[in-house]
PDB file of C-alpha atoms in Angstrom:
ATOM      1  CA  TYR A   1     -13.321 -23.704   4.058  1.00 48.00           C
ATOM      2  CA  THR A   2     -15.421 -24.264   1.344  1.00 62.00           C
ATOM      3  CA  GLU A   3     -14.134 -22.852  -1.819  1.00 73.00           C
ATOM      4  CA  THR A   4     -10.921 -24.514  -3.500  1.00 77.00           C
ATOM      5  CA  PRO A   5      -8.056 -22.313  -3.090  1.00 72.00           C
ATOM      6  CA  PRO A   6      -6.308 -21.425  -6.036  1.00 75.00           C
ATOM      7  CA  PRO A   7      -3.172 -23.290  -7.784  1.00 81.00           C
ATOM      8  CA  GLY A   8      -0.093 -22.888  -5.371  1.00 77.00           C
ATOM      9  CA  TRP A   9      -1.854 -23.010  -2.452  1.00 75.00           C
ATOM     10  CA  SER A  10      -3.473 -24.392   0.495  1.00 76.00           C
ATOM     11  CA  ILE A  11      -6.045 -25.252   2.376  1.00 76.00           C
ATOM     12  CA  HIS A  12      -3.179 -26.024   5.627  1.00 80.00           C
ATOM     13  CA  ALA A  13      -1.293 -23.193   6.895  1.00 80.00           C
ATOM     14  CA  ALA A  14       2.469 -23.625   6.427  1.00 82.00           C
ATOM     15  CA  TRP A  15       3.619 -21.208   8.998  1.00 83.00           C
ATOM     16  CA  VAL A  16       0.612 -18.503  11.254  1.00 84.00           C
ATOM     17  CA  VAL A  17       1.287 -15.274  12.269  1.00 84.00           C
ATOM     18  CA  PRO A  18      -0.877 -13.149  14.591  1.00 86.00           C
ATOM     19  CA  LEU A  19      -2.585  -9.865  13.368  1.00 87.00           C
ATOM     20  CA  ALA A  20      -3.140  -6.789  15.139  1.00 88.00           C
ATOM     21  CA  THR A  21      -6.924  -5.988  16.023  1.00 86.00           C
ATOM     22  CA  HIS A  22      -8.803  -4.698  13.443  1.00 88.00           C
ATOM     23  CA  SER A  23      -6.233  -4.483  11.605  1.00 89.00           C
ATOM     24  CA  PRO A  24      -6.045  -4.577   7.595  1.00 91.00           C
ATOM     25  CA  ALA A  25      -5.708  -7.458   5.546  1.00 91.00           C
ATOM     26  CA  PRO A  26      -2.608  -8.444   5.203  1.00 94.00           C
ATOM     27  CA  VAL A  27      -1.013  -8.434   1.650  1.00 94.00           C
ATOM     28  CA  THR A  28       1.425 -10.951  -0.183  1.00 93.00           C
ATOM     29  CA  ASP A  29       3.633  -9.858  -3.703  1.00 94.00           C
ATOM     30  CA  PRO A  30       2.732 -12.788  -5.549  1.00 91.00           C
ATOM     31  CA  VAL A  31       6.356 -12.575  -7.188  1.00 91.00           C
ATOM     32  CA  THR A  32       8.619 -12.728  -4.530  1.00 93.00           C
ATOM     33  CA  GLY A  33       5.927 -14.550  -1.921  1.00 92.00           C
ATOM     34  CA  PHE A  34       6.138 -11.439   1.080  1.00 95.00           C
ATOM     35  CA  THR A  35       3.473 -10.527   2.933  1.00 94.00           C
ATOM     36  CA  ALA A  36       3.031  -6.996   4.940  1.00 95.00           C
ATOM     37  CA  ALA A  37       1.065  -7.102   8.084  1.00 95.00           C
ATOM     38  CA  ILE A  38      -0.127  -4.909  10.797  1.00 95.00           C
ATOM     39  CA  THR A  39       1.227  -7.203  14.092  1.00 91.00           C
ATOM     40  CA  PRO A  40       0.692  -7.425  18.130  1.00 89.00           C
ATOM     41  CA  THR A  41       3.977  -7.994  18.655  1.00 82.00           C
ATOM     42  CA  ASP A  42       8.187  -7.978  16.336  1.00 79.00           C
ATOM     43  CA  GLN A  43       8.038 -10.739  14.852  1.00 65.00           C
ATOM     44  CA  SER A  44      11.621 -10.727  13.911  1.00 71.00           C
ATOM     45  CA  ALA A  45      12.901 -10.606  18.155  1.00 64.00           C
ATOM     46  CA  PRO A  46      10.011 -13.519  19.313  1.00 61.00           C
ATOM     47  CA  GLY A  47       9.364 -13.012  22.603  1.00 59.00           C
ATOM     48  CA  LEU A  48       9.261  -9.299  23.053  1.00 56.00           C
ATOM     49  CA  GLY A  49       6.262  -7.687  23.890  1.00 55.00           C
ATOM     50  CA  PRO A  50       3.293  -7.086  23.149  1.00 53.00           C
ATOM     51  CA  PHE A  51       3.592  -4.410  26.445  1.00 54.00           C
ATOM     52  CA  ASP A  52      -0.168  -3.288  26.122  1.00 59.00           C
ATOM     53  CA  ASP A  53      -2.661  -3.859  23.547  1.00 60.00           C
ATOM     54  CA  ASN A  54      -1.765  -0.233  22.119  1.00 68.00           C
ATOM     55  CA  ASP A  55       1.764  -2.033  20.361  1.00 85.00           C
ATOM     56  CA  LEU A  56       1.598  -2.398  16.386  1.00 92.00           C
ATOM     57  CA  TYR A  57       4.406  -3.246  14.010  1.00 93.00           C
ATOM     58  CA  LEU A  58       4.863  -3.513  10.289  1.00 95.00           C
ATOM     59  CA  SER A  59       5.838  -7.171   9.172  1.00 94.00           C
ATOM     60  CA  ALA A  60       7.881  -8.324   6.668  1.00 95.00           C
ATOM     61  CA  LEU A  61       6.996 -11.916   6.323  1.00 94.00           C
ATOM     62  CA  ALA A  62       9.399 -14.182   3.831  1.00 93.00           C
ATOM     63  CA  PRO A  63       7.745 -16.871   2.028  1.00 92.00           C
ATOM     64  CA  ASP A  64       9.023 -19.635   4.587  1.00 91.00           C
ATOM     65  CA  GLY A  65       6.830 -17.662   7.324  1.00 89.00           C
ATOM     66  CA  HIS A  66      10.469 -15.444   9.115  1.00 90.00           C
ATOM     67  CA  THR A  67      10.297 -12.049   9.665  1.00 91.00           C
ATOM     68  CA  ALA A  68      12.896 -10.201   7.612  1.00 92.00           C
ATOM     69  CA  TRP A  69      11.939  -6.771   8.912  1.00 93.00           C
ATOM     70  CA  ALA A  70       9.417  -5.669  11.297  1.00 92.00           C
ATOM     71  CA  ALA A  71       9.257  -1.792  11.773  1.00 93.00           C
ATOM     72  CA  PRO A  72       6.830  -0.299  14.848  1.00 91.00           C
ATOM     73  CA  LEU A  73       3.664   1.781  14.162  1.00 93.00           C
ATOM     74  CA  ASP A  74       2.153   4.777  16.342  1.00 90.00           C
ATOM     75  CA  ARG A  75      -1.187   3.606  15.212  1.00 91.00           C
ATOM     76  CA  LEU A  76      -3.403   1.510  12.875  1.00 94.00           C
ATOM     77  CA  PRO A  77      -2.666   3.666   9.013  1.00 95.00           C
ATOM     78  CA  VAL A  78      -5.216   5.301   7.455  1.00 94.00           C
ATOM     79  CA  LEU A  79      -4.592   3.240   4.517  1.00 95.00           C
ATOM     80  CA  GLY A  80      -2.346   0.275   4.420  1.00 92.00           C
ATOM     81  CA  PRO A  81      -0.083  -1.994   4.098  1.00 96.00           C
ATOM     82  CA  VAL A  82      -0.579  -1.271   0.213  1.00 94.00           C
ATOM     83  CA  LEU A  83       1.785  -3.102  -2.533  1.00 95.00           C
ATOM     84  CA  ALA A  84       3.198  -0.536  -4.745  1.00 94.00           C
ATOM     85  CA  THR A  85       5.398  -0.061  -7.163  1.00 93.00           C
ATOM     86  CA  ILE A  86       7.315   3.069  -6.865  1.00 94.00           C
ATOM     87  CA  ASP A  87      10.629   3.971  -8.969  1.00 93.00           C
ATOM     88  CA  GLY A  88      10.878   0.260  -9.875  1.00 92.00           C
ATOM     89  CA  ALA A  89      10.917  -1.328  -6.949  1.00 94.00           C
ATOM     90  CA  THR A  90       8.271  -3.264  -5.045  1.00 94.00           C
ATOM     91  CA  THR A  91       7.485  -1.545  -1.428  1.00 96.00           C
ATOM     92  CA  VAL A  92       5.102  -1.701   1.569  1.00 96.00           C
ATOM     93  CA  VAL A  93       3.506   1.674   1.809  1.00 96.00           C
ATOM     94  CA  THR A  94       1.638   2.645   4.813  1.00 96.00           C
ATOM     95  CA  VAL A  95      -0.467   6.187   5.072  1.00 96.00           C
ATOM     96  CA  ASP A  96      -1.241   8.162   7.859  1.00 94.00           C
ATOM     97  CA  ALA A  97      -3.166  11.333   7.663  1.00 91.00           C
ATOM     98  CA  ARG A  98      -0.437  13.966   7.201  1.00 95.00           C
ATOM     99  CA  THR A  99       2.480  11.633   5.711  1.00 97.00           C
ATOM    100  CA  ALA A 100       2.624   8.647   3.425  1.00 97.00           C
ATOM    101  CA  THR A 101       5.785   5.829   4.408  1.00 97.00           C
ATOM    102  CA  TYR A 102       7.241   3.366   2.175  1.00 97.00           C
ATOM    103  CA  ARG A 103       9.642   0.754   2.303  1.00 97.00           C
ATOM    104  CA  PRO A 104      10.995  -1.931   0.179  1.00 96.00           C
ATOM    105  CA  LEU A 105       9.351  -4.895   0.403  1.00 94.00           C
ATOM    106  CA  THR A 106      12.011  -7.152   1.008  1.00 90.00           C
ATOM    107  CA  GLY A 107      14.039  -4.555   3.995  1.00 91.00           C
ATOM    108  CA  GLY A 108      15.974  -1.182   4.077  1.00 92.00           C
ATOM    109  CA  GLN A 109      15.814   2.193   4.769  1.00 95.00           C
ATOM    110  CA  PRO A 110      11.583   3.899   4.607  1.00 96.00           C
ATOM    111  CA  THR A 111      10.750   7.008   3.102  1.00 97.00           C
ATOM    112  CA  VAL A 112       8.891   9.268   4.562  1.00 97.00           C
ATOM    113  CA  VAL A 113       6.477  11.904   2.354  1.00 97.00           C
ATOM    114  CA  ASP A 114       4.580  14.479   3.218  1.00 97.00           C
ATOM    115  CA  LEU A 115       1.306  14.686   2.176  1.00 97.00           C
ATOM    116  CA  PRO A 116      -0.091  17.826   0.215  1.00 96.00           C
ATOM    117  CA  ALA A 117      -2.733  19.242   1.897  1.00 93.00           C
ATOM    118  CA  GLY A 118      -6.547  17.667   1.039  1.00 92.00           C
ATOM    119  CA  ALA A 119      -4.345  14.933  -0.354  1.00 95.00           C
ATOM    120  CA  ARG A 120      -6.436  11.434  -0.227  1.00 94.00           C
ATOM    121  CA  ALA A 121      -4.974   7.932  -0.702  1.00 94.00           C
ATOM    122  CA  THR A 122      -7.167   6.006  -2.950  1.00 90.00           C
ATOM    123  CA  GLU A 123      -6.936   1.966  -2.839  1.00 80.00           C
ATOM    124  CA  ASN A 124      -6.067   1.739  -6.696  1.00 82.00           C
ATOM    125  CA  PRO A 125      -6.253  -0.752  -9.019  1.00 80.00           C
ATOM    126  CA  GLY A 126      -3.030   0.308 -10.874  1.00 80.00           C
ATOM    127  CA  THR A 127       1.085  -0.859  -9.877  1.00 89.00           C
ATOM    128  CA  SER A 128       1.517   2.590  -7.253  1.00 90.00           C
ATOM    129  CA  MET A 129      -0.528   4.773  -4.814  1.00 92.00           C
ATOM    130  CA  LEU A 130      -3.066   7.050  -6.291  1.00 96.00           C
ATOM    131  CA  PHE A 131      -4.176  10.934  -3.994  1.00 96.00           C
ATOM    132  CA  ILE A 132      -6.751  12.590  -5.154  1.00 96.00           C
ATOM    133  CA  ILE A 133      -5.546  15.939  -4.154  1.00 95.00           C
ATOM    134  CA  GLY A 134      -9.184  18.386  -4.492  1.00 88.00           C
ATOM    135  CA  GLN A 135     -11.227  19.092  -7.757  1.00 85.00           C
ATOM    136  CA  GLY A 136      -8.123  19.673  -9.901  1.00 92.00           C
ATOM    137  CA  ARG A 137      -4.329  17.601  -9.747  1.00 96.00           C
ATOM    138  CA  ALA A 138      -4.270  13.742  -8.506  1.00 97.00           C
ATOM    139  CA  GLY A 139      -0.502  12.690  -7.827  1.00 96.00           C
ATOM    140  CA  TYR A 140       1.698   8.898  -7.046  1.00 96.00           C
ATOM    141  CA  LEU A 141       4.823   9.099  -5.078  1.00 95.00           C
ATOM    142  CA  SER A 142       8.280   9.228  -7.086  1.00 95.00           C
ATOM    143  CA  ALA A 143      11.088  10.060  -6.136  1.00 95.00           C
ATOM    144  CA  GLY A 144      10.465  10.275  -2.412  1.00 96.00           C
ATOM    145  CA  LYS A 145       7.656  12.538  -3.211  1.00 96.00           C
ATOM    146  CA  VAL A 146       3.920  12.789  -4.097  1.00 97.00           C
ATOM    147  CA  GLN A 147       4.188  14.149  -8.212  1.00 96.00           C
ATOM    148  CA  LEU A 148       1.521  15.976  -8.791  1.00 96.00           C
ATOM    149  CA  VAL A 149      -0.684  16.198 -12.624  1.00 97.00           C
ATOM    150  CA  GLU A 150      -3.485  18.212 -13.353  1.00 96.00           C
ATOM    151  CA  VAL A 151      -6.750  16.232 -13.595  1.00 96.00           C
ATOM    152  CA  LEU A 152      -7.776  16.854 -17.701  1.00 94.00           C
ATOM    153  CA  PRO A 153     -11.422  18.025 -17.479  1.00 92.00           C
ATOM    154  CA  ARG A 154     -13.873  15.652 -18.050  1.00 92.00           C
ATOM    155  CA  THR A 155     -12.286  12.983 -16.824  1.00 94.00           C
ATOM    156  CA  LYS A 156     -11.370  11.093 -13.403  1.00 93.00           C
ATOM    157  CA  PRO A 157      -8.359  10.128 -12.168  1.00 95.00           C
ATOM    158  CA  LEU A 158      -9.300   5.775 -11.852  1.00 93.00           C
ATOM    159  CA  ALA A 159      -5.236   4.690 -11.457  1.00 94.00           C
ATOM    160  CA  ALA A 160      -1.630   5.500 -10.803  1.00 94.00           C
ATOM    161  CA  VAL A 161       1.084   3.672 -12.681  1.00 92.00           C
ATOM    162  CA  ASP A 162       4.432   3.438 -13.870  1.00 86.00           C
ATOM    163  CA  GLY A 163       4.798   7.332 -13.272  1.00 89.00           C
ATOM    164  CA  ALA A 164       1.975   8.109 -14.530  1.00 92.00           C
ATOM    165  CA  VAL A 165      -2.174   8.969 -13.735  1.00 95.00           C
ATOM    166  CA  LEU A 166      -4.535   6.649 -15.805  1.00 94.00           C
ATOM    167  CA  GLN A 167      -7.741   9.460 -16.347  1.00 94.00           C
ATOM    168  CA  TRP A 168     -10.993   8.555 -17.717  1.00 94.00           C
ATOM    169  CA  GLN A 169     -13.223  10.538 -20.345  1.00 92.00           C
ATOM    170  CA  GLU A 170     -16.461   9.131 -19.941  1.00 89.00           C
ATOM    171  CA  ASP A 171     -18.191  10.406 -22.425  1.00 89.00           C
ATOM    172  CA  ARG A 172     -15.655  10.018 -25.237  1.00 88.00           C
ATOM    173  CA  HIS A 173     -14.584   6.176 -23.269  1.00 88.00           C
ATOM    174  CA  ALA A 174     -11.032   7.464 -23.615  1.00 92.00           C
ATOM    175  CA  TRP A 175      -8.148   6.734 -21.715  1.00 93.00           C
ATOM    176  CA  TRP A 176      -5.449   9.724 -20.889  1.00 93.00           C
ATOM    177  CA  ARG A 177      -1.588   9.228 -19.042  1.00 94.00           C
ATOM    178  CA  VAL A 178      -0.761  12.134 -17.082  1.00 94.00           C
ATOM    179  CA  SER A 179       2.959  12.228 -16.366  1.00 90.00           C
TER     180      SER A 179
END
């Protein structure tokens, strides 16, 4: 590499994991050190698969590289994996055309949420998932569903954070927190 790694990082890998073809970049939680990645094999069961080129798994890797858990995927997600804080817990979120699925980063049962018609997940600079639903509504994940809020006149929803949607009013340079 031509640039120096950030403090605490090394240019020498402590562990390596194969990534699925065309998969998005892995994401790492800076607090716990857990990494979420889409892999072509179930990394929690060495020696299994891939059985064909279509095998995909969402894998959560502990800081030492061992797989804490893996979940099979039917296809590459439209968005994800993304780290998000939902109801106070750090989760891994994947979004497909009609659903969003989130799981605790360190393991646990998944929550599958049906998305409202026309919902579009966005890359979110906040700590939760932001969904744009048509022109007048936005939403975020909480309590097992997409919580909807109205988009205020002349504002633009920019981020979902702490159970609210932050909206920006360009002409007044004002921020609104709608929950």
